[in-house]
Short mmCIF file of C-alpha atoms and ligand atoms in Angstrom, two decimals:
data_model
loop_
_atom_site.label_atom_id
_atom_site.label_comp_id
_atom_site.label_asym_id
_atom_site.label_seq_id
_atom_site.Cartn_x
_atom_site.Cartn_y
_atom_site.Cartn_z
CA MET Y 78 -12.11 -3.72 15.67
CA SER Y 79 -9.71 -0.85 16.29
CA THR Y 80 -9.12 1.55 13.45
CA ALA Y 81 -6.19 3.70 12.49
CA ASN Y 82 -6.48 7.46 12.54
CA THR Y 83 -9.43 8.20 10.29
CA ARG Y 84 -8.28 11.68 9.34
CA THR Y 85 -8.32 11.94 5.56
CA LEU Y 86 -5.16 12.56 3.61
CA GLU Y 87 -5.11 14.33 0.25
CA ARG Y 88 -4.29 12.31 -2.88
CA ARG Y 89 -1.63 13.49 -5.28
CA PRO Y 90 -1.06 12.47 -8.91
CA PHE Y 91 1.73 9.87 -9.08
CA GLY Y 92 3.61 11.60 -11.87
CA ARG Y 93 1.86 11.02 -15.20
CA THR Y 94 0.76 7.46 -14.40
CA GLY Y 95 -2.88 8.27 -13.64
CA LEU Y 96 -2.44 6.73 -10.16
CA GLU Y 97 -3.14 8.84 -7.10
CA VAL Y 98 -1.29 8.43 -3.82
CA THR Y 99 -1.27 9.91 -0.34
CA PRO Y 100 1.69 12.15 0.61
CA VAL Y 101 2.93 9.40 2.93
CA CYS Y 102 3.52 5.79 1.99
CA MET Y 103 3.99 2.78 4.26
CA GLY Y 104 7.52 1.37 3.82
CA CYS Y 105 7.92 -2.36 4.31
CA ALA Y 106 11.69 -2.90 4.47
CA PRO Y 107 11.78 -3.46 8.26
CA LEU Y 108 8.61 -5.57 7.95
CA GLY Y 109 10.80 -8.17 6.21
CA ASP Y 110 12.56 -8.91 9.53
CA MET Y 111 15.94 -7.59 8.42
CA GLU Y 112 17.91 -7.67 11.65
CA GLY Y 113 21.24 -7.08 9.87
CA THR Y 114 19.87 -3.84 8.38
CA PHE Y 115 17.70 -2.41 11.17
CA ALA Y 116 19.24 -4.08 14.26
CA TYR Y 117 15.96 -5.52 15.52
CA LYS Y 118 13.71 -8.44 14.73
CA VAL Y 119 10.06 -8.18 13.67
CA PRO Y 120 7.87 -11.17 14.57
CA GLU Y 121 5.32 -12.30 12.03
CA ASP Y 122 2.18 -11.59 14.11
CA ARG Y 123 3.24 -7.96 14.70
CA ALA Y 124 4.03 -7.56 10.98
CA LEU Y 125 0.65 -8.93 9.91
CA GLU Y 126 -1.20 -6.70 12.41
CA THR Y 127 0.66 -3.69 11.00
CA VAL Y 128 -0.35 -4.52 7.43
CA ARG Y 129 -3.96 -5.16 8.53
CA MET Y 130 -4.02 -1.76 10.26
CA PHE Y 131 -2.59 -0.11 7.14
CA PHE Y 132 -5.59 -1.37 5.15
CA ARG Y 133 -7.97 0.14 7.75
CA GLY Y 134 -6.28 3.54 7.69
CA PRO Y 135 -6.07 6.63 5.49
CA ILE Y 136 -2.70 5.94 3.76
CA ASN Y 137 -3.26 4.36 0.33
CA PHE Y 138 0.31 3.67 -0.79
CA ILE Y 139 2.50 0.72 0.26
CA ASP Y 140 6.10 0.05 -0.76
CA THR Y 141 8.01 -3.22 -0.65
CA ALA Y 142 10.76 -5.03 -2.59
CA ALA Y 143 11.72 -8.55 -3.55
CA ALA Y 144 14.92 -8.07 -1.53
CA TYR Y 145 13.32 -7.14 1.79
CA GLY Y 146 14.00 -10.21 3.91
CA ASP Y 147 14.53 -12.04 0.59
CA GLY Y 148 10.78 -12.19 -0.05
CA GLU Y 149 9.63 -12.15 3.59
CA SER Y 150 8.19 -8.61 3.39
CA GLU Y 151 6.21 -9.50 0.25
CA ARG Y 152 5.14 -12.84 1.76
CA ARG Y 153 3.73 -11.10 4.85
CA ILE Y 154 1.91 -8.45 2.81
CA GLY Y 155 0.63 -11.22 0.52
CA ALA Y 156 -0.81 -13.10 3.51
CA VAL Y 157 -2.95 -10.07 4.40
CA LEU Y 158 -3.91 -9.45 0.75
CA ARG Y 159 -5.23 -13.02 0.64
CA GLU Y 160 -7.34 -12.34 3.76
CA LEU Y 161 -8.74 -9.28 1.98
CA GLY Y 162 -9.39 -11.11 -1.28
CA GLY Y 163 -6.72 -9.12 -3.18
CA LEU Y 164 -5.54 -5.52 -3.25
CA PRO Y 165 -8.54 -3.36 -2.29
CA GLU Y 166 -9.73 -0.69 -4.72
CA GLY Y 167 -8.01 2.68 -4.35
CA TYR Y 168 -4.70 1.32 -3.01
CA VAL Y 169 -1.36 1.53 -4.77
CA LEU Y 170 1.21 -1.19 -4.18
CA ALA Y 171 4.78 -0.84 -5.41
CA THR Y 172 7.51 -3.44 -5.34
CA LYS Y 173 11.05 -3.63 -6.71
CA ALA Y 174 12.91 -6.07 -8.94
CA ASP Y 175 16.15 -7.24 -7.36
CA ARG Y 176 19.47 -8.91 -7.99
CA ASP Y 177 20.07 -12.41 -6.62
CA PRO Y 178 21.10 -11.80 -2.99
CA ALA Y 179 23.53 -14.73 -2.98
CA THR Y 180 25.34 -14.26 -6.29
CA GLY Y 181 24.67 -10.60 -7.16
CA ASP Y 182 23.28 -11.72 -10.55
CA PHE Y 183 21.47 -8.70 -12.06
CA SER Y 184 20.69 -10.26 -15.46
CA GLY Y 185 17.43 -10.14 -17.41
CA GLU Y 186 16.76 -13.76 -16.37
CA GLN Y 187 17.17 -12.73 -12.72
CA MET Y 188 14.65 -9.88 -13.23
CA LYS Y 189 12.17 -12.48 -14.50
CA ARG Y 190 12.75 -14.67 -11.44
CA SER Y 191 12.36 -11.64 -9.17
CA VAL Y 192 9.14 -10.34 -10.77
CA GLU Y 193 7.55 -13.81 -11.04
CA ARG Y 194 8.32 -14.57 -7.36
CA SER Y 195 6.88 -11.18 -6.29
CA LEU Y 196 3.66 -11.91 -8.19
CA ARG Y 197 3.43 -15.29 -6.48
CA LEU Y 198 4.18 -14.03 -2.96
CA LEU Y 199 1.78 -11.12 -3.23
CA GLY Y 200 -0.90 -13.17 -5.01
CA LEU Y 201 -1.24 -10.63 -7.84
CA ASP Y 202 -1.30 -11.08 -11.60
CA SER Y 203 0.18 -7.68 -12.46
CA PHE Y 204 1.82 -4.72 -10.74
CA GLN Y 205 0.84 -1.08 -10.70
CA VAL Y 206 4.44 0.02 -10.00
CA VAL Y 207 7.76 -1.85 -10.09
CA TYR Y 208 11.13 -0.18 -9.59
CA LEU Y 209 14.47 -1.41 -10.87
CA HIS Y 210 16.12 -1.63 -7.45
CA ASP Y 211 19.61 -0.53 -6.41
CA PRO Y 212 21.40 -0.67 -9.79
CA GLU Y 213 24.55 0.57 -8.02
CA HIS Y 214 25.23 -3.09 -7.24
CA THR Y 215 26.27 -3.78 -10.82
CA THR Y 216 27.58 -1.81 -13.79
CA TRP Y 217 25.65 0.52 -16.08
CA GLU Y 218 26.67 -1.74 -18.98
CA ASP Y 219 25.25 -4.84 -17.27
CA ILE Y 220 21.85 -3.24 -16.59
CA ASN Y 221 21.66 -1.78 -20.11
CA SER Y 222 22.92 -4.82 -22.03
CA ARG Y 223 20.80 -6.53 -24.69
CA GLY Y 224 18.37 -8.86 -22.89
CA GLY Y 225 19.57 -7.32 -19.62
CA ALA Y 226 17.68 -6.07 -16.56
CA LEU Y 227 16.28 -2.87 -18.04
CA GLU Y 228 15.21 -4.39 -21.35
CA THR Y 229 13.48 -7.24 -19.50
CA LEU Y 230 11.55 -4.88 -17.22
CA LEU Y 231 10.57 -2.71 -20.19
CA SER Y 232 9.19 -5.76 -21.94
CA TYR Y 233 7.13 -6.62 -18.83
CA ARG Y 234 5.73 -3.10 -19.08
CA GLU Y 235 4.86 -3.60 -22.76
CA GLN Y 236 3.04 -6.83 -21.83
CA GLY Y 237 1.15 -5.05 -19.01
CA VAL Y 238 2.63 -7.25 -16.26
CA ILE Y 239 4.13 -4.01 -14.94
CA GLN Y 240 1.96 -0.98 -15.52
CA HIS Y 241 4.53 1.64 -14.48
CA LEU Y 242 8.30 1.32 -14.20
CA GLY Y 243 10.48 3.31 -11.80
CA ILE Y 244 14.09 3.43 -10.71
CA ALA Y 245 15.15 3.25 -7.04
CA GLY Y 246 18.59 3.43 -5.54
CA GLY Y 247 21.33 5.21 -3.67
CA PRO Y 248 23.98 7.25 -5.49
CA ILE Y 249 22.43 10.49 -6.75
CA ASP Y 250 24.59 10.87 -9.88
CA LEU Y 251 23.67 7.36 -10.95
CA LEU Y 252 19.92 7.95 -10.45
CA ILE Y 253 20.22 11.14 -12.50
CA ARG Y 254 21.91 9.17 -15.28
CA TYR Y 255 19.06 6.63 -15.22
CA ILE Y 256 16.25 9.17 -15.30
CA GLU Y 257 17.95 10.92 -18.21
CA LEU Y 258 17.17 7.78 -20.25
CA ASP Y 259 13.54 9.01 -20.15
CA VAL Y 260 12.08 5.52 -19.74
CA PHE Y 261 11.17 5.66 -16.05
CA GLU Y 262 7.94 7.09 -14.65
CA ALA Y 263 9.00 7.27 -10.99
CA VAL Y 264 12.14 7.55 -8.90
CA ILE Y 265 12.95 6.68 -5.26
CA THR Y 266 15.82 8.28 -3.38
CA HIS Y 267 16.51 7.35 0.25
CA ASN Y 268 18.36 8.72 3.28
CA ARG Y 269 19.64 11.58 1.11
CA TYR Y 270 16.89 14.14 1.64
CA THR Y 271 16.38 14.42 5.37
CA LEU Y 272 16.96 16.99 8.12
CA LEU Y 273 20.54 15.65 8.28
CA ASN Y 274 21.55 15.01 4.67
CA ARG Y 275 20.23 16.83 1.61
CA ILE Y 276 22.43 15.68 -1.23
CA ALA Y 277 19.45 14.40 -3.26
CA SER Y 278 18.26 17.93 -3.98
CA PRO Y 279 19.55 18.08 -7.62
CA LEU Y 280 17.79 14.77 -8.35
CA LEU Y 281 14.53 16.08 -6.89
CA ASP Y 282 14.83 19.19 -9.11
CA LEU Y 283 15.39 17.19 -12.28
CA ALA Y 284 12.85 14.45 -11.61
CA SER Y 285 10.06 16.86 -10.71
CA MET Y 286 10.90 19.06 -13.70
CA LYS Y 287 10.56 15.97 -15.92
CA GLY Y 288 7.13 15.19 -14.40
CA LEU Y 289 8.16 11.91 -12.76
CA ALA Y 290 6.59 10.67 -9.55
CA VAL Y 291 9.22 11.63 -6.99
CA VAL Y 292 9.37 9.42 -3.92
CA ASN Y 293 11.54 10.21 -0.91
CA ALA Y 294 12.25 7.21 1.32
CA ALA Y 295 13.64 7.04 4.85
CA PRO Y 296 12.78 10.54 6.13
CA TYR Y 297 13.98 9.35 9.56
CA GLY Y 298 17.37 8.32 8.17
CA SER Y 299 16.29 4.71 8.88
CA GLY Y 300 15.10 5.49 12.43
CA ILE Y 301 17.34 7.99 14.27
CA LEU Y 302 15.00 10.94 13.59
CA ALA Y 303 11.95 9.02 14.83
CA LYS Y 304 13.38 7.22 17.86
CA GLY Y 305 15.98 9.85 18.75
CA PRO Y 306 19.79 9.84 18.54
CA ASP Y 307 20.26 8.21 21.94
CA ALA Y 308 17.66 5.46 21.55
CA TYR Y 309 18.68 4.58 17.95
CA PRO Y 310 22.09 6.01 17.02
CA ARG Y 311 22.05 4.63 13.45
CA TYR Y 312 21.78 6.44 10.11
CA ALA Y 313 21.25 4.68 6.77
CA TYR Y 314 21.50 1.16 8.25
CA GLN Y 315 24.78 1.57 10.10
CA GLN Y 316 26.16 3.17 13.25
CA ALA Y 317 25.86 6.96 12.75
CA PRO Y 318 29.13 8.90 12.64
CA GLU Y 319 29.70 11.49 15.39
CA ASP Y 320 28.84 14.54 13.21
CA VAL Y 321 25.49 12.99 12.28
CA LEU Y 322 24.71 12.18 15.92
CA GLU Y 323 25.61 15.72 16.88
CA ALA Y 324 23.38 17.15 14.11
CA ALA Y 325 20.49 14.91 15.22
CA ARG Y 326 20.90 16.14 18.81
CA ARG Y 327 20.85 19.75 17.62
CA ALA Y 328 17.73 19.12 15.53
CA ASP Y 329 16.09 17.48 18.56
CA GLU Y 330 16.98 20.45 20.75
CA ILE Y 331 15.53 22.95 18.23
CA CYS Y 332 12.32 20.92 17.94
CA SER Y 333 11.86 20.58 21.71
CA ARG Y 334 12.37 24.32 22.14
CA HIS Y 335 9.41 24.85 19.77
CA GLY Y 336 7.31 22.03 21.27
CA VAL Y 337 7.51 19.97 18.07
CA PRO Y 338 8.31 16.22 18.01
CA LEU Y 339 11.56 15.61 16.11
CA ALA Y 340 9.78 12.96 14.01
CA ALA Y 341 7.11 15.47 12.93
CA ALA Y 342 9.75 17.89 11.65
CA ALA Y 343 11.68 15.06 9.98
CA LEU Y 344 8.58 13.82 8.17
CA GLN Y 345 7.19 17.22 7.21
CA PHE Y 346 10.59 18.37 5.96
CA SER Y 347 9.92 15.91 3.12
CA VAL Y 348 6.11 16.03 2.87
CA ARG Y 349 6.04 19.83 2.51
CA ASP Y 350 8.58 19.86 -0.34
CA PRO Y 351 6.63 20.59 -3.55
CA ARG Y 352 9.01 18.42 -5.61
CA ILE Y 353 8.16 15.28 -3.64
CA THR Y 354 5.05 13.27 -4.49
CA SER Y 355 5.14 10.89 -1.54
CA THR Y 356 7.41 10.10 1.42
CA ILE Y 357 7.98 6.48 2.44
CA VAL Y 358 8.06 5.80 6.19
CA GLY Y 359 9.21 2.38 7.38
CA MET Y 360 7.02 0.91 10.13
CA THR Y 361 6.41 -2.40 11.86
CA ARG Y 362 3.86 -1.66 14.57
CA PRO Y 363 0.09 -1.20 14.07
CA GLU Y 364 0.06 2.05 16.06
CA ARG Y 365 2.53 3.59 13.59
CA ILE Y 366 -0.22 4.24 11.02
CA ALA Y 367 -2.09 6.69 13.27
CA GLN Y 368 1.17 8.11 14.64
CA THR Y 369 2.44 8.77 11.11
CA VAL Y 370 -0.72 10.62 10.11
CA GLU Y 371 -0.49 12.62 13.33
CA LEU Y 372 3.17 13.49 12.68
CA ALA Y 373 2.48 14.41 9.04
CA THR Y 374 -0.17 16.92 10.09
CA TYR Y 375 1.30 18.17 13.38
CA PRO Y 376 1.32 22.03 13.42
CA ILE Y 377 4.89 23.29 13.04
CA PRO Y 378 5.71 27.01 13.37
CA GLU Y 379 7.31 28.41 10.19
CA GLU Y 380 10.37 29.72 12.08
CA VAL Y 381 11.49 26.16 12.89
CA TRP Y 382 12.52 25.47 9.28
CA PRO Y 383 15.34 28.01 8.85
CA GLU Y 384 16.74 26.91 12.22
CA LEU Y 385 16.69 23.28 11.12
CA ASP Y 386 18.35 24.21 7.81
CA GLY Y 387 21.41 25.03 9.88
CA VAL Y 388 21.86 21.47 11.22
CA ALA Y 389 22.32 19.56 7.94
CA VAL Y 390 26.05 19.13 8.28
CA GLN Y 391 26.54 15.93 6.38
CA ARG Y 392 27.45 16.65 2.78
CA THR Y 393 28.73 13.19 1.82
CA ASP Y 394 26.88 10.11 0.66
CA PRO Y 395 25.64 8.42 3.85
CA GLU Y 396 26.21 4.96 2.36
CA ALA Y 397 29.55 5.71 0.70
CA ASN Y 398 31.33 3.00 2.69
CA ARG Y 399 28.59 0.38 2.23
CA TRP Y 400 28.87 -0.42 -1.49
N1 NAP B 573 16.56 1.72 -2.52
C1 NAP B 573 15.29 1.92 -2.18
O1 NAP B 573 14.39 1.88 -3.01
C2 NAP B 573 14.90 2.15 -0.74
C3 NAP B 573 15.90 2.36 0.21
C4 NAP B 573 15.52 2.62 1.51
C5 NAP B 573 14.17 2.62 1.86
N2 NAP B 573 13.21 2.35 0.93
C6 NAP B 573 11.78 2.30 1.30
O2 NAP B 573 11.49 3.37 2.15
C7 NAP B 573 11.03 2.90 3.42
C8 NAP B 573 11.47 3.83 4.51
O3 NAP B 573 12.85 3.69 4.80
P1 NAP B 573 13.37 2.96 6.12
O4 NAP B 573 12.30 2.05 6.63
O5 NAP B 573 14.66 2.39 5.76
O6 NAP B 573 13.66 4.17 7.12
P2 NAP B 573 12.79 5.32 7.85
O7 NAP B 573 11.44 5.41 7.25
O8 NAP B 573 13.63 6.53 7.85
O9 NAP B 573 12.73 4.78 9.33
C9 NAP B 573 12.12 3.58 9.67
C10 NAP B 573 12.26 3.38 11.14
O10 NAP B 573 11.55 4.43 11.82
C11 NAP B 573 10.80 3.87 12.88
N3 NAP B 573 9.57 4.64 13.04
C12 NAP B 573 8.66 4.95 12.10
N4 NAP B 573 7.68 5.70 12.63
C13 NAP B 573 7.96 5.84 13.94
C14 NAP B 573 7.31 6.48 15.02
N5 NAP B 573 6.17 7.13 14.84
N6 NAP B 573 7.90 6.42 16.25
C15 NAP B 573 9.06 5.74 16.45
N7 NAP B 573 9.72 5.11 15.44
C16 NAP B 573 9.17 5.15 14.21
C17 NAP B 573 10.49 2.45 12.46
O11 NAP B 573 10.35 1.72 13.66
P3 NAP B 573 9.31 0.53 13.93
O12 NAP B 573 9.87 -0.66 13.21
O13 NAP B 573 9.40 0.39 15.42
O14 NAP B 573 7.95 0.93 13.46
C18 NAP B 573 11.73 2.06 11.65
O15 NAP B 573 12.70 1.52 12.49
C19 NAP B 573 11.56 1.46 3.50
O16 NAP B 573 10.86 0.71 4.47
C20 NAP B 573 11.39 1.03 2.07
O17 NAP B 573 10.04 0.69 1.82
C21 NAP B 573 13.56 2.16 -0.38
#
């Protein structure tokens, strides 16, 4: 049986939850076979091999969502969990509660349907971590209404069905507003703290100051910084605009001049930030586990960082035209 890179990774406290996680987390959005989002298909056998390899490797944190492939990501992870007889000791699994993909319904009743389906697909009877996912797709008033999404998830936490509740989403101002409610224990931002776009910085400041677990997703901007701007000219799930492509090419040029893989700099830009607890990397191939550990620990000369600081040209929300 082949094994993933056996190098050990440190464990960090996941905010104040008592959980401990590695500085990198396996992201399972592309594992849900979301061709519309990632522009490629992921066959089931490759997905299952990737999850099996994850459970042989040194990363202990795995992230999915009810919405990824409308349950397909959770179903695939669940298939491997059943082979293993459940979630092995020492691992942390996080999922997210989602709106109805067909109707946009984000009600409390929909949160129940989402959480109950996730439990079924993953074969679990409770969750260590669940995030309220992408609340930008409805109003603040809807989420916060009596019997609404937030109240329902909080009551799952009181019952112990959810041990720890987080908030995950896009717009930074909105995430700040949610964490100011002081009910969440973790926050996920994505595509907004990378070599190319750093607009999440004020959120990272506030969330780490409050002692939350701070999770930075999509360090490769959904792939461009891992596969390269020519092989995968997309940022945040859409064709990258010209200024982003140009910035990615400049980052690539700086990295090659220093003999550093672009993906290593992109990943360590996040992993080395003391405000960030863990960085979620999306992957759908078994070899990615060892590659990710290699990239996270690749030696990078200090002088690369100030040079790379100069390339982050994009100041706007990368998904502004996707809502
Ligand atoms: N709202 C939210 O809460 C939210 C939003 C976005 C993301 N997330 C989470 O964060 C995770 C990460 O985001 P993401 O998956 O969108 O983007 P990402 O991590 O920036 O990039 C993922 C892409 O990078 C490729 N990749 C990874 N390692 C590679 C390597 N060593 N060499 C070449 N290519 C490599 C993957 O390709 P392969 O498929 O070929 O492995 C995949 O296409 C998600 O999967 C999800 O779990 C959460």
